[in-house]
Coordinates of C-alpha atoms in Angstrom, one line a residue:
M13 CA -118.9 169.0 179.8
K14 CA -122.6 169.9 179.5
E15 CA -124.0 173.4 179.3
Q16 CA -127.5 174.3 180.0
S17 CA -129.2 176.9 177.8
S18 CA -131.2 179.3 179.9
I19 CA -133.6 180.1 177.2
L20 CA -134.7 176.6 176.0
G21 CA -133.8 174.6 179.1
T22 CA -131.9 172.0 177.0
T23 CA -128.4 170.7 177.4
N24 CA -125.8 171.3 174.8
S25 CA -122.5 169.4 174.5
K26 CA -119.3 171.2 173.6
I27 CA -117.6 170.0 170.5
T28 CA -114.3 168.3 171.1
L29 CA -111.9 167.5 168.3
P30 CA -110.3 164.1 168.1
T31 CA -106.6 163.9 169.0
K32 CA -105.9 161.4 166.3
D33 CA -103.7 162.2 163.2
L34 CA -105.6 163.1 160.1
V35 CA -105.2 160.7 157.2
G36 CA -103.5 162.2 154.2
V37 CA -102.2 165.3 156.0
R38 CA -98.4 165.5 156.5
K39 CA -97.2 166.8 159.8
S40 CA -95.0 169.8 159.7
E41 CA -91.3 169.3 160.4
P42 CA -90.1 171.0 163.6
K43 CA -88.1 174.1 162.7
K44 CA -84.4 173.9 163.4
E45 CA -83.2 176.8 165.4
I46 CA -80.1 178.5 163.9
T47 CA -78.2 180.4 166.4
K48 CA -76.1 183.4 165.6
E49 CA -73.0 181.9 167.2
T50 CA -72.9 178.9 164.8
T51 CA -73.3 181.1 161.8
K52 CA -70.5 183.4 162.9
L53 CA -68.0 180.6 163.0
P54 CA -65.7 180.2 159.9
K55 CA -65.9 176.9 158.0
P56 CA -62.5 175.3 157.7
T57 CA -61.5 174.3 154.2
G58 CA -59.1 171.6 153.0
W59 CA -56.9 170.1 155.6
R60 CA -57.6 172.7 158.3
M61 CA -59.7 172.3 161.5
L62 CA -61.5 174.8 163.7
V63 CA -60.5 174.6 167.4
L64 CA -61.9 176.5 170.3
P65 CA -59.1 177.0 172.9
F66 CA -59.7 175.9 176.4
R67 CA -60.8 178.8 178.7
I68 CA -59.7 178.8 182.3
N69 CA -62.1 179.5 185.1
E70 CA -62.4 183.1 186.1
K71 CA -62.0 182.1 189.7
T72 CA -59.0 180.3 191.2
K73 CA -59.4 177.4 193.6
G74 CA -58.6 179.8 196.5
G75 CA -61.5 182.1 195.5
I76 CA -59.5 184.9 193.8
L77 CA -61.3 186.4 190.8
L78 CA -59.1 186.8 187.7
G79 CA -59.4 189.8 185.5
N80 CA -60.8 189.6 181.9
E81 CA -57.4 190.5 180.5
T82 CA -55.7 187.7 182.4
V83 CA -58.3 185.1 181.2
D84 CA -58.1 186.4 177.6
R85 CA -54.3 186.3 177.6
Q86 CA -54.3 182.7 179.0
Q87 CA -56.7 181.7 176.2
V88 CA -54.4 183.0 173.6
A89 CA -51.5 181.1 175.0
S90 CA -53.6 177.9 175.6
Q91 CA -52.2 174.6 174.3
C92 CA -55.5 172.7 174.5
G93 CA -58.7 173.1 172.6
S94 CA -61.9 171.4 171.4
V95 CA -62.3 170.5 167.7
L96 CA -65.4 172.3 166.4
A97 CA -65.2 171.5 162.7
M98 CA -62.9 169.9 160.2
G99 CA -62.3 170.6 156.5
D100 CA -63.3 168.1 153.9
A101 CA -59.7 167.0 153.2
C102 CA -58.7 166.6 156.9
Y103 CA -56.8 163.3 157.4
V104 CA -57.9 162.0 154.0
D105 CA -54.3 161.3 152.7
K106 CA -53.8 157.5 153.4
D107 CA -50.0 157.8 152.9
R108 CA -49.6 160.4 155.7
Y109 CA -52.2 158.9 158.0
P110 CA -52.3 155.1 157.4
N111 CA -53.9 154.5 160.8
G112 CA -56.7 157.0 160.2
P113 CA -57.5 160.4 161.7
W114 CA -55.7 161.6 164.8
C115 CA -58.9 163.3 166.1
K116 CA -62.5 164.0 165.4
V117 CA -65.1 166.7 166.0
G118 CA -65.6 167.0 169.8
D119 CA -62.2 165.8 170.8
W120 CA -59.9 167.8 173.1
V121 CA -56.5 168.2 171.4
V122 CA -53.1 169.5 172.4
F123 CA -51.2 171.8 170.0
A124 CA -48.2 174.0 170.1
R125 CA -48.6 177.2 172.1
Y126 CA -48.9 179.7 169.3
A127 CA -50.0 177.2 166.5
G128 CA -52.6 178.1 163.9
S129 CA -54.3 181.3 162.9
R130 CA -56.1 183.1 165.7
I131 CA -59.5 184.5 164.7
E132 CA -61.4 186.9 167.0
I133 CA -65.1 186.2 167.4
D134 CA -67.7 187.6 169.7
G135 CA -67.0 186.0 173.1
G136 CA -63.4 185.0 172.5
E137 CA -61.3 183.5 169.8
V138 CA -61.0 180.3 167.7
R139 CA -58.0 178.9 165.9
L140 CA -57.6 177.4 162.5
L141 CA -55.0 174.6 162.7
N142 CA -53.5 172.4 160.1
E143 CA -54.3 168.7 160.5
D144 CA -50.6 168.0 161.3
E145 CA -50.4 170.6 164.1
V146 CA -52.3 168.3 166.5
L147 CA -49.8 166.9 168.9
A148 CA -52.0 164.7 171.1
T149 CA -55.6 164.1 172.3
V150 CA -56.7 164.3 175.9
Q151 CA -59.9 163.2 177.7
D152 CA -60.1 166.2 180.1
P153 CA -58.5 169.6 179.4
T154 CA -58.2 170.3 183.1
D155 CA -55.6 167.6 183.3
I156 CA -53.2 169.8 181.4
L157 CA -51.6 172.6 183.5
H158 CA -52.5 175.9 181.9
K159 CA -50.0 178.6 182.5
Y160 CA -49.1 181.6 180.3

C-alpha cells in the first residue's frame, strides 16, 4: 500500500515484516492447558485403576426427565465404567496375567455392582478398582442394561 504525504507530495511505503522464521531464534512451545478437572482426579497407585462409572441419560426414550437423585443413585449402582488411569503395577505380574492386561486406559469395563472404593468429586464420582475386579470389557456401555 502506498501513502501520499500531503506536505511533501511524495509517496511512502509502509514497512511490512517478512513472514519467514528467524534464523537462530527458537519458537516458543504452545502452552498445555491444565484443566481443574484433571488435577482433581486421584492418581491410582500400585495395582489399582481409576474408573468413571457410566452415567445414564437424564431423559428416557419416551421423553420423561429423570431427577438428579435418580441419576446419581443409578451411577452409584452402575456396573460399567471407563478406565481413566491405571497404577504403575497394574497387570505387571506375568504369573497372574500371562496373556497380558485385561484392559487399558479408555476401555469400557464391567465390574461388580458395588466393587471398588467410591470417591466423590465435583460432578459425580469415580471408583478405584483393583486390577482383578474387572469382569469384562465392552465396546459400548449402552449395550449393558442399566438398572438399580
